[in-house]
Amino acid sequence: LQPLTDAATLEGRVLDANGDALPGAVLILRTDADRVGRGTTTTDGAGRFALAGLPPGIALQAVVLAPDLQNVITIVSLQLEPGEVRELDLGGTETTALAVEVRHRGALLADAFLSLDTTDDKRTQLSTGPDGRARFDGIPAGRHELYVSILEEQGMLTLPVVVHEGKATSLVLDFRYEVRGRFRLEDPNGDPLPIDPYFRLAARRLGADGGATAEGRVQEDGRFALLLTEPGSYRIEGVDYHDPIESLTEPGIDVPREGAIDDLEVVWRMQPKDGRIEIEVLYAEDGTPVPEGDYRYRWQTTFGGAVFDEGLIREEALGLGEHTFIVHAETCAPETVRVLLEADARQARRSVRL
């Protein structure tokens, strides 16, 4: 049990969108990791609240609901020190916050899923209320990344957002633009291939600001639809498990300000995976092979692999492009080996000395 003298207290006010005190708002305090409730209270006639006996030293979330319990006013991440009494205003116009409004073809959209990754390596997730709005409070100023999913993942959008110090930054996202078409996946000979259910197409906005990226699932028959919030120039990419695979439209497509693109044909022909890389693993001191079992290596994000001979790493059935190997030994610092496979050089052999 937490000693009583170490328990913390959270108190303050809940403010509405105009900065006025909000009586009757409900404050729920829960743990950030597993959403276990740590306390609930309701603001008084002056919009004030107080929660005592709170655990210090763990990540918490303060969830504020409107008096009708229909809309989330804000969610704030915090961590209290032993014995701390923290005064905190929640909501309002003069706190560093991000207020998001989500629409679909002009109509306010409830239950849109939002996930904000902030510069302090924290992630806060919430959903829009019936009014299509949600708000992130208690976040640092800076350039963050926001992910939005609507209509059961029919529309997915990732975009950078800049939050300013001491003010509520407002963002309106209206998914009113659409790119529809058919996707065809081909083998190196041009024959059709089945489409993996996890495969998606992404429309990445072209521009110096990094832009937004919209994703959409590809149906078994190849039909797809990408919902966008802005017109402009986009590049279509293949995406597997959220990792871009290959750009499929160069230099890009132009989404008009009015209307939609209805008949975009996207074809991706797989490159043959007949590349082969061999890496000799040697001791730097005398050039002798490092015994198998005395070293390990990481190829991109996969540990292990095919080690056929003592002191030799061999990877086969590789695609074209750059491949990165990080080779470790028990008593030596890791070494990085980068190998580029090209159409006229599909096999390569390298040495690394540890």
mmCIF file of C-alpha atoms in Angstrom:
data_model
loop_
_atom_site.group_PDB
_atom_site.id
_atom_site.type_symbol
_atom_site.label_atom_id
_atom_site.label_comp_id
_atom_site.label_asym_id
_atom_site.label_seq_id
_atom_site.Cartn_x
_atom_site.Cartn_y
_atom_site.Cartn_z
ATOM 1 C CA LEU A 1 0.000 0.000 0.000
ATOM 2 C CA GLN A 2 1.112 3.559 -0.743
ATOM 3 C CA PRO A 3 2.052 5.418 2.488
ATOM 4 C CA LEU A 4 -0.508 8.136 3.183
ATOM 5 C CA THR A 5 2.218 10.812 3.415
ATOM 6 C CA ASP A 6 3.362 9.966 -0.148
ATOM 7 C CA ALA A 7 -0.081 10.205 -1.730
ATOM 8 C CA ALA A 8 -0.596 13.069 -4.172
ATOM 9 C CA THR A 9 -3.507 15.419 -4.828
ATOM 10 C CA LEU A 10 -4.852 16.815 -8.099
ATOM 11 C CA GLU A 11 -7.098 19.853 -8.015
ATOM 12 C CA GLY A 12 -8.111 22.652 -10.363
ATOM 13 C CA ARG A 13 -10.829 23.775 -12.762
ATOM 14 C CA VAL A 14 -12.549 22.452 -15.884
ATOM 15 C CA LEU A 15 -13.139 25.128 -18.517
ATOM 16 C CA ASP A 16 -15.336 25.086 -21.602
ATOM 17 C CA ALA A 17 -14.346 26.070 -25.138
ATOM 18 C CA ASN A 18 -14.833 29.768 -24.260
ATOM 19 C CA GLY A 19 -12.623 29.582 -21.193
ATOM 20 C CA ASP A 20 -15.550 29.735 -18.728
ATOM 21 C CA ALA A 21 -15.904 27.467 -15.682
ATOM 22 C CA LEU A 22 -17.889 24.285 -16.414
ATOM 23 C CA PRO A 23 -20.007 22.938 -13.507
ATOM 24 C CA GLY A 24 -21.050 19.295 -13.561
ATOM 25 C CA ALA A 25 -18.169 18.024 -15.679
ATOM 26 C CA VAL A 26 -17.009 14.514 -14.756
ATOM 27 C CA LEU A 27 -13.305 13.838 -14.151
ATOM 28 C CA ILE A 28 -12.042 10.251 -14.320
ATOM 29 C CA LEU A 29 -8.456 9.497 -13.322
ATOM 30 C CA ARG A 30 -7.008 6.214 -14.590
ATOM 31 C CA THR A 31 -3.634 4.556 -15.142
ATOM 32 C CA ASP A 32 -2.170 5.157 -18.570
ATOM 33 C CA ALA A 33 -0.910 1.601 -19.087
ATOM 34 C CA ASP A 34 -3.944 -0.548 -18.234
ATOM 35 C CA ARG A 35 -6.775 2.013 -17.805
ATOM 36 C CA VAL A 36 -7.452 1.057 -14.170
ATOM 37 C CA GLY A 37 -9.582 3.696 -12.454
ATOM 38 C CA ARG A 38 -7.938 5.699 -9.645
ATOM 39 C CA GLY A 39 -10.670 8.161 -8.833
ATOM 40 C CA THR A 40 -13.779 9.966 -10.112
ATOM 41 C CA THR A 41 -15.267 13.337 -9.205
ATOM 42 C CA THR A 42 -17.643 16.010 -10.533
ATOM 43 C CA THR A 43 -16.887 19.726 -10.733
ATOM 44 C CA ASP A 44 -18.777 22.058 -8.421
ATOM 45 C CA GLY A 45 -20.693 25.207 -9.315
ATOM 46 C CA ALA A 46 -17.404 27.069 -9.886
ATOM 47 C CA GLY A 47 -16.056 24.342 -12.151
ATOM 48 C CA ARG A 48 -13.556 23.183 -9.505
ATOM 49 C CA PHE A 49 -12.543 19.640 -8.622
ATOM 50 C CA ALA A 50 -10.202 17.866 -6.191
ATOM 51 C CA LEU A 51 -8.948 14.263 -6.025
ATOM 52 C CA ALA A 52 -6.761 13.200 -3.088
ATOM 53 C CA GLY A 53 -4.938 9.974 -2.182
ATOM 54 C CA LEU A 54 -3.515 9.497 -5.685
ATOM 55 C CA PRO A 55 -0.534 7.239 -6.404
ATOM 56 C CA PRO A 56 2.679 9.054 -7.301
ATOM 57 C CA GLY A 57 5.329 7.924 -9.748
ATOM 58 C CA ILE A 58 3.093 6.234 -12.335
ATOM 59 C CA ALA A 59 1.715 7.486 -15.639
ATOM 60 C CA LEU A 60 -1.900 8.621 -15.290
ATOM 61 C CA GLN A 61 -4.607 9.968 -17.577
ATOM 62 C CA ALA A 62 -7.234 12.506 -16.568
ATOM 63 C CA VAL A 63 -10.340 12.070 -18.735
ATOM 64 C CA VAL A 64 -12.854 14.931 -18.616
ATOM 65 C CA LEU A 65 -16.427 14.319 -19.806
ATOM 66 C CA ALA A 66 -19.094 16.937 -20.488
ATOM 67 C CA PRO A 67 -21.965 17.073 -17.960
ATOM 68 C CA ASP A 68 -24.182 15.064 -20.341
ATOM 69 C CA LEU A 69 -21.441 12.351 -20.500
ATOM 70 C CA GLN A 70 -21.735 12.361 -24.305
ATOM 71 C CA ASN A 71 -18.534 14.192 -25.241
ATOM 72 C CA VAL A 72 -14.935 13.961 -24.097
ATOM 73 C CA ILE A 73 -13.739 17.475 -23.335
ATOM 74 C CA THR A 74 -10.095 16.530 -22.988
ATOM 75 C CA ILE A 75 -7.626 13.825 -21.980
ATOM 76 C CA VAL A 76 -4.462 14.825 -20.128
ATOM 77 C CA SER A 77 -1.434 12.631 -19.385
ATOM 78 C CA LEU A 78 0.374 13.348 -16.115
ATOM 79 C CA GLN A 79 2.594 11.885 -13.426
ATOM 80 C CA LEU A 80 2.541 13.109 -9.820
ATOM 81 C CA GLU A 81 5.390 13.310 -7.308
ATOM 82 C CA PRO A 82 5.122 11.925 -3.741
ATOM 83 C CA GLY A 83 3.128 14.334 -1.591
ATOM 84 C CA GLU A 84 2.547 16.735 -4.511
ATOM 85 C CA VAL A 85 -0.532 18.944 -4.678
ATOM 86 C CA ARG A 86 -0.911 19.909 -8.326
ATOM 87 C CA GLU A 87 -3.181 22.712 -9.531
ATOM 88 C CA LEU A 88 -4.331 22.109 -13.096
ATOM 89 C CA ASP A 89 -6.809 23.786 -15.427
ATOM 90 C CA LEU A 90 -8.379 21.384 -17.915
ATOM 91 C CA GLY A 91 -9.860 22.711 -21.143
ATOM 92 C CA GLY A 92 -10.100 26.398 -21.938
ATOM 93 C CA THR A 93 -8.300 28.505 -24.517
ATOM 94 C CA GLU A 94 -5.013 29.428 -22.853
ATOM 95 C CA THR A 95 -3.527 25.982 -22.270
ATOM 96 C CA THR A 96 -1.214 24.192 -24.677
ATOM 97 C CA ALA A 97 -3.607 21.809 -26.414
ATOM 98 C CA LEU A 98 -4.769 20.342 -29.716
ATOM 99 C CA ALA A 99 -8.482 20.505 -30.550
ATOM 100 C CA VAL A 100 -9.527 18.278 -33.467
ATOM 101 C CA GLU A 101 -12.800 18.310 -35.407
ATOM 102 C CA VAL A 102 -13.444 15.405 -37.783
ATOM 103 C CA ARG A 103 -15.959 15.479 -40.656
ATOM 104 C CA HIS A 104 -16.913 13.204 -43.536
ATOM 105 C CA ARG A 105 -18.114 15.114 -46.596
ATOM 106 C CA GLY A 106 -19.033 18.044 -44.384
ATOM 107 C CA ALA A 107 -20.936 16.101 -41.702
ATOM 108 C CA LEU A 108 -19.535 15.932 -38.158
ATOM 109 C CA LEU A 109 -18.275 12.412 -37.478
ATOM 110 C CA ALA A 110 -18.545 10.648 -34.117
ATOM 111 C CA ASP A 111 -16.312 7.767 -32.998
ATOM 112 C CA ALA A 112 -13.346 8.721 -35.163
ATOM 113 C CA PHE A 113 -10.249 7.173 -33.583
ATOM 114 C CA LEU A 114 -7.374 9.585 -32.870
ATOM 115 C CA SER A 115 -3.830 8.774 -31.750
ATOM 116 C CA LEU A 116 -1.289 11.532 -31.029
ATOM 117 C CA ASP A 117 2.447 10.836 -30.745
ATOM 118 C CA THR A 118 4.132 13.828 -29.100
ATOM 119 C CA THR A 119 7.749 14.928 -29.049
ATOM 120 C CA ASP A 120 8.171 13.670 -25.459
ATOM 121 C CA ASP A 121 7.668 10.075 -26.729
ATOM 122 C CA LYS A 122 4.140 9.750 -25.328
ATOM 123 C CA ARG A 123 1.062 8.466 -27.124
ATOM 124 C CA THR A 124 -2.478 9.550 -26.257
ATOM 125 C CA GLN A 125 -5.531 7.923 -27.862
ATOM 126 C CA LEU A 126 -9.176 8.981 -27.817
ATOM 127 C CA SER A 127 -12.313 9.119 -29.970
ATOM 128 C CA THR A 128 -14.459 11.991 -31.142
ATOM 129 C CA GLY A 129 -17.779 12.521 -29.388
ATOM 130 C CA PRO A 130 -21.193 12.915 -31.043
ATOM 131 C CA ASP A 131 -20.159 16.484 -31.920
ATOM 132 C CA GLY A 132 -17.206 15.165 -33.969
ATOM 133 C CA ARG A 133 -14.701 16.822 -31.648
ATOM 134 C CA ALA A 134 -11.878 15.707 -29.375
ATOM 135 C CA ARG A 135 -9.138 17.559 -27.537
ATOM 136 C CA PHE A 136 -5.632 16.690 -26.327
ATOM 137 C CA ASP A 137 -4.551 18.733 -23.281
ATOM 138 C CA GLY A 138 -1.373 18.626 -21.227
ATOM 139 C CA ILE A 139 0.854 18.119 -24.276
ATOM 140 C CA PRO A 140 4.092 19.949 -25.062
ATOM 141 C CA ALA A 141 4.373 22.519 -27.808
ATOM 142 C CA GLY A 142 6.101 21.311 -30.954
ATOM 143 C CA ARG A 143 5.632 19.236 -34.092
ATOM 144 C CA HIS A 144 3.748 16.022 -33.342
ATOM 145 C CA GLU A 145 2.222 13.198 -35.415
ATOM 146 C CA LEU A 146 -1.520 12.565 -35.512
ATOM 147 C CA TYR A 147 -3.184 9.372 -36.777
ATOM 148 C CA VAL A 148 -6.904 9.391 -37.597
ATOM 149 C CA SER A 149 -9.100 6.408 -38.503
ATOM 150 C CA ILE A 150 -12.736 6.757 -39.569
ATOM 151 C CA LEU A 151 -15.609 4.501 -40.632
ATOM 152 C CA GLU A 152 -14.026 1.273 -39.349
ATOM 153 C CA GLU A 153 -10.704 1.970 -41.079
ATOM 154 C CA GLN A 154 -12.249 2.883 -44.422
ATOM 155 C CA GLY A 155 -10.265 6.087 -44.083
ATOM 156 C CA MET A 156 -6.886 6.393 -42.360
ATOM 157 C CA LEU A 157 -4.737 9.503 -42.246
ATOM 158 C CA THR A 158 -1.343 10.322 -40.712
ATOM 159 C CA LEU A 159 -0.190 13.919 -40.646
ATOM 160 C CA PRO A 160 2.198 16.247 -38.817
ATOM 161 C CA VAL A 161 0.624 18.851 -36.529
ATOM 162 C CA VAL A 162 2.294 21.877 -34.956
ATOM 163 C CA VAL A 163 1.035 22.803 -31.476
ATOM 164 C CA HIS A 164 1.836 26.285 -30.146
ATOM 165 C CA GLU A 165 2.754 27.173 -26.580
ATOM 166 C CA GLY A 166 0.013 28.607 -24.374
ATOM 167 C CA LYS A 167 -2.890 28.197 -26.774
ATOM 168 C CA ALA A 168 -5.329 25.605 -28.032
ATOM 169 C CA THR A 169 -4.390 24.783 -31.613
ATOM 170 C CA SER A 170 -7.467 23.908 -33.675
ATOM 171 C CA LEU A 171 -7.515 21.423 -36.548
ATOM 172 C CA VAL A 172 -10.473 20.600 -38.810
ATOM 173 C CA LEU A 173 -10.200 17.430 -40.908
ATOM 174 C CA ASP A 174 -12.927 16.915 -43.509
ATOM 175 C CA PHE A 175 -12.599 13.675 -45.478
ATOM 176 C CA ARG A 176 -14.341 15.078 -48.564
ATOM 177 C CA TYR A 177 -11.939 14.033 -51.345
ATOM 178 C CA GLU A 178 -11.672 10.512 -52.712
ATOM 179 C CA VAL A 179 -9.440 8.517 -55.021
ATOM 180 C CA ARG A 180 -11.013 5.276 -56.281
ATOM 181 C CA GLY A 181 -9.767 2.696 -58.689
ATOM 182 C CA ARG A 182 -8.411 -0.809 -59.149
ATOM 183 C CA PHE A 183 -5.125 -2.304 -58.077
ATOM 184 C CA ARG A 184 -3.407 -5.219 -59.796
ATOM 185 C CA LEU A 185 -0.504 -7.153 -58.321
ATOM 186 C CA GLU A 186 1.632 -9.041 -60.847
ATOM 187 C CA ASP A 187 4.510 -11.478 -60.666
ATOM 188 C CA PRO A 188 7.721 -10.749 -62.603
ATOM 189 C CA ASN A 189 6.131 -12.322 -65.720
ATOM 190 C CA GLY A 190 3.036 -10.109 -65.590
ATOM 191 C CA ASP A 191 0.661 -12.788 -64.273
ATOM 192 C CA PRO A 192 -1.821 -11.733 -61.542
ATOM 193 C CA LEU A 193 -1.082 -12.527 -57.895
ATOM 194 C CA PRO A 194 -3.500 -12.732 -54.944
ATOM 195 C CA ILE A 195 -3.585 -9.651 -52.733
ATOM 196 C CA ASP A 196 -2.558 -10.038 -49.102
ATOM 197 C CA PRO A 197 -5.400 -8.906 -46.764
ATOM 198 C CA TYR A 198 -2.933 -6.705 -44.882
ATOM 199 C CA PHE A 199 -1.835 -4.898 -48.021
ATOM 200 C CA ARG A 200 -2.879 -1.276 -48.388
ATOM 201 C CA LEU A 201 -2.392 1.597 -50.740
ATOM 202 C CA ALA A 202 -1.237 4.967 -49.458
ATOM 203 C CA ALA A 203 -1.559 8.432 -50.971
ATOM 204 C CA ARG A 204 1.372 10.531 -49.770
ATOM 205 C CA ARG A 205 0.964 14.277 -50.286
ATOM 206 C CA LEU A 206 3.870 15.827 -52.144
ATOM 207 C CA GLY A 207 5.370 18.982 -50.662
ATOM 208 C CA ALA A 208 8.148 20.384 -48.515
ATOM 209 C CA ASP A 209 6.126 20.129 -45.278
ATOM 210 C CA GLY A 210 6.199 16.331 -45.229
ATOM 211 C CA GLY A 211 2.457 16.366 -45.886
ATOM 212 C CA ALA A 212 -0.277 13.960 -44.940
ATOM 213 C CA THR A 213 -0.468 10.276 -45.852
ATOM 214 C CA ALA A 214 -3.844 8.587 -46.381
ATOM 215 C CA GLU A 215 -4.209 4.798 -46.378
ATOM 216 C CA GLY A 216 -6.933 2.467 -47.598
ATOM 217 C CA ARG A 217 -7.388 -1.280 -47.791
ATOM 218 C CA VAL A 218 -7.384 -3.083 -51.123
ATOM 219 C CA GLN A 219 -10.310 -5.487 -51.604
ATOM 220 C CA GLU A 220 -9.833 -9.016 -52.923
ATOM 221 C CA ASP A 221 -11.039 -7.939 -56.355
ATOM 222 C CA GLY A 222 -8.525 -5.082 -56.414
ATOM 223 C CA ARG A 223 -10.962 -2.235 -55.756
ATOM 224 C CA PHE A 224 -9.720 0.496 -53.426
ATOM 225 C CA ALA A 225 -10.770 3.905 -52.122
ATOM 226 C CA LEU A 226 -8.563 6.520 -50.463
ATOM 227 C CA LEU A 227 -10.251 9.268 -48.422
ATOM 228 C CA LEU A 228 -8.350 12.569 -48.358
ATOM 229 C CA THR A 229 -8.780 15.857 -46.517
ATOM 230 C CA GLU A 230 -7.018 18.087 -49.054
ATOM 231 C CA PRO A 231 -6.721 18.364 -52.841
ATOM 232 C CA GLY A 232 -3.301 18.528 -54.449
ATOM 233 C CA SER A 233 -0.547 16.263 -55.758
ATOM 234 C CA TYR A 234 -0.111 12.804 -54.278
ATOM 235 C CA ARG A 235 2.100 9.800 -54.870
ATOM 236 C CA ILE A 236 0.524 6.345 -54.556
ATOM 237 C CA GLU A 237 2.587 3.762 -52.655
ATOM 238 C CA GLY A 238 2.196 0.148 -51.702
ATOM 239 C CA VAL A 239 2.085 -0.395 -47.929
ATOM 240 C CA ASP A 240 2.498 -3.622 -45.974
ATOM 241 C CA TYR A 241 2.209 -3.510 -42.157
ATOM 242 C CA HIS A 242 2.522 0.325 -42.343
ATOM 243 C CA ASP A 243 5.901 0.159 -44.089
ATOM 244 C CA PRO A 244 6.091 1.780 -47.542
ATOM 245 C CA ILE A 245 7.172 -0.750 -50.155
ATOM 246 C CA GLU A 246 7.373 1.030 -53.460
ATOM 247 C CA SER A 247 6.104 4.135 -55.190
ATOM 248 C CA LEU A 248 3.532 3.060 -57.785
ATOM 249 C CA THR A 249 2.777 6.400 -59.468
ATOM 250 C CA GLU A 250 5.501 8.746 -60.645
ATOM 251 C CA PRO A 251 5.673 11.669 -60.505
ATOM 252 C CA GLY A 252 2.212 11.663 -58.906
ATOM 253 C CA ILE A 253 -1.516 12.235 -59.366
ATOM 254 C CA ASP A 254 -3.474 15.471 -58.990
ATOM 255 C CA VAL A 255 -6.613 15.335 -56.841
ATOM 256 C CA PRO A 256 -8.990 18.127 -57.962
ATOM 257 C CA ARG A 257 -10.570 20.594 -55.552
ATOM 258 C CA GLU A 258 -14.023 19.542 -56.725
ATOM 259 C CA GLY A 259 -15.029 15.959 -57.440
ATOM 260 C CA ALA A 260 -13.043 12.759 -57.159
ATOM 261 C CA ILE A 261 -10.782 10.450 -59.135
ATOM 262 C CA ASP A 262 -12.898 7.405 -60.011
ATOM 263 C CA ASP A 263 -10.864 5.263 -62.387
ATOM 264 C CA LEU A 264 -7.235 5.194 -61.275
ATOM 265 C CA GLU A 265 -5.483 2.036 -62.455
ATOM 266 C CA VAL A 266 -2.507 1.027 -60.278
ATOM 267 C CA VAL A 267 -0.298 -1.898 -61.286
ATOM 268 C CA TRP A 268 2.600 -3.207 -59.241
ATOM 269 C CA ARG A 269 4.820 -5.794 -60.874
ATOM 270 C CA MET A 270 6.933 -7.650 -58.348
ATOM 271 C CA GLN A 271 10.646 -7.666 -58.969
ATOM 272 C CA PRO A 272 12.283 -11.102 -59.097
ATOM 273 C CA LYS A 273 13.856 -12.035 -55.785
ATOM 274 C CA ASP A 274 16.942 -13.813 -57.062
ATOM 275 C CA GLY A 275 19.549 -11.712 -55.267
ATOM 276 C CA ARG A 276 22.243 -13.294 -53.131
ATOM 277 C CA ILE A 277 24.629 -11.809 -50.565
ATOM 278 C CA GLU A 278 27.555 -13.482 -48.834
ATOM 279 C CA ILE A 279 29.466 -11.835 -45.998
ATOM 280 C CA GLU A 280 32.710 -13.193 -44.592
ATOM 281 C CA VAL A 281 32.994 -12.626 -40.851
ATOM 282 C CA LEU A 282 36.679 -12.363 -39.893
ATOM 283 C CA TYR A 283 38.745 -11.379 -36.886
ATOM 284 C CA ALA A 284 40.419 -8.031 -37.523
ATOM 285 C CA GLU A 285 43.560 -9.129 -35.676
ATOM 286 C CA ASP A 286 44.606 -12.017 -37.940
ATOM 287 C CA GLY A 287 41.924 -12.328 -40.642
ATOM 288 C CA THR A 288 40.782 -15.780 -39.526
ATOM 289 C CA PRO A 289 37.057 -16.680 -39.724
ATOM 290 C CA VAL A 290 34.976 -16.016 -36.636
ATOM 291 C CA PRO A 291 33.582 -19.388 -35.494
ATOM 292 C CA GLU A 292 29.876 -19.958 -35.962
ATOM 293 C CA GLY A 293 28.177 -19.504 -32.616
ATOM 294 C CA ASP A 294 30.616 -16.763 -31.580
ATOM 295 C CA TYR A 295 28.730 -14.109 -33.560
ATOM 296 C CA ARG A 296 25.240 -13.128 -34.529
ATOM 297 C CA TYR A 297 23.867 -10.657 -37.006
ATOM 298 C CA ARG A 298 20.783 -8.605 -37.727
ATOM 299 C CA TRP A 299 19.546 -8.167 -41.283
ATOM 300 C CA GLN A 300 17.250 -5.179 -41.392
ATOM 301 C CA THR A 301 14.781 -6.121 -38.616
ATOM 302 C CA THR A 302 15.223 -9.906 -38.578
ATOM 303 C CA PHE A 303 17.688 -11.659 -36.292
ATOM 304 C CA GLY A 304 19.419 -14.797 -37.408
ATOM 305 C CA GLY A 305 19.319 -16.284 -40.871
ATOM 306 C CA ALA A 306 21.136 -18.844 -42.946
ATOM 307 C CA VAL A 307 24.729 -19.446 -41.773
ATOM 308 C CA PHE A 308 26.018 -22.345 -43.832
ATOM 309 C CA ASP A 309 29.735 -22.294 -43.136
ATOM 310 C CA GLU A 310 31.992 -21.151 -40.352
ATOM 311 C CA GLY A 311 32.588 -17.429 -40.698
ATOM 312 C CA LEU A 312 30.121 -16.964 -43.576
ATOM 313 C CA ILE A 313 26.672 -15.363 -43.691
ATOM 314 C CA ARG A 314 24.616 -16.233 -46.759
ATOM 315 C CA GLU A 315 21.232 -14.693 -47.598
ATOM 316 C CA GLU A 316 19.363 -15.692 -50.737
ATOM 317 C CA ALA A 317 16.089 -14.865 -52.515
ATOM 318 C CA LEU A 318 16.624 -11.147 -51.942
ATOM 319 C CA GLY A 319 15.019 -8.301 -53.839
ATOM 320 C CA LEU A 320 16.827 -5.386 -55.409
ATOM 321 C CA GLY A 321 17.821 -2.398 -53.305
ATOM 322 C CA GLU A 322 20.032 -1.724 -50.306
ATOM 323 C CA HIS A 323 20.329 -4.371 -47.593
ATOM 324 C CA THR A 324 21.831 -3.619 -44.198
ATOM 325 C CA PHE A 325 23.566 -6.184 -41.978
ATOM 326 C CA ILE A 326 24.707 -5.455 -38.418
ATOM 327 C CA VAL A 327 27.198 -8.099 -37.314
ATOM 328 C CA HIS A 328 28.020 -8.713 -33.638
ATOM 329 C CA ALA A 329 30.623 -10.847 -31.875
ATOM 330 C CA GLU A 330 30.946 -11.742 -28.212
ATOM 331 C CA THR A 331 33.973 -9.533 -27.525
ATOM 332 C CA CYS A 332 33.855 -7.089 -30.470
ATOM 333 C CA ALA A 333 31.925 -3.932 -31.267
ATOM 334 C CA PRO A 334 29.183 -4.345 -33.913
ATOM 335 C CA GLU A 335 29.959 -3.539 -37.527
ATOM 336 C CA THR A 336 27.472 -2.398 -40.173
ATOM 337 C CA VAL A 337 27.624 -3.688 -43.748
ATOM 338 C CA ARG A 338 25.445 -2.151 -46.465
ATOM 339 C CA VAL A 339 25.094 -3.965 -49.774
ATOM 340 C CA LEU A 340 23.278 -2.610 -52.833
ATOM 341 C CA LEU A 341 21.777 -5.155 -55.235
ATOM 342 C CA GLU A 342 20.964 -3.808 -58.702
ATOM 343 C CA ALA A 343 19.490 -5.262 -61.878
ATOM 344 C CA ASP A 344 22.947 -5.878 -63.364
ATOM 345 C CA ALA A 345 24.529 -6.901 -60.047
ATOM 346 C CA ARG A 346 22.186 -9.284 -58.239
ATOM 347 C CA GLN A 347 24.929 -11.087 -56.302
ATOM 348 C CA ALA A 348 27.510 -9.627 -53.961
ATOM 349 C CA ARG A 349 30.193 -10.768 -51.557
ATOM 350 C CA ARG A 350 31.622 -8.652 -48.760
ATOM 351 C CA SER A 351 33.933 -9.072 -45.778
ATOM 352 C CA VAL A 352 33.606 -7.646 -42.294
ATOM 353 C CA ARG A 353 36.361 -7.646 -39.686
ATOM 354 C CA LEU A 354 35.448 -7.688 -36.003
#
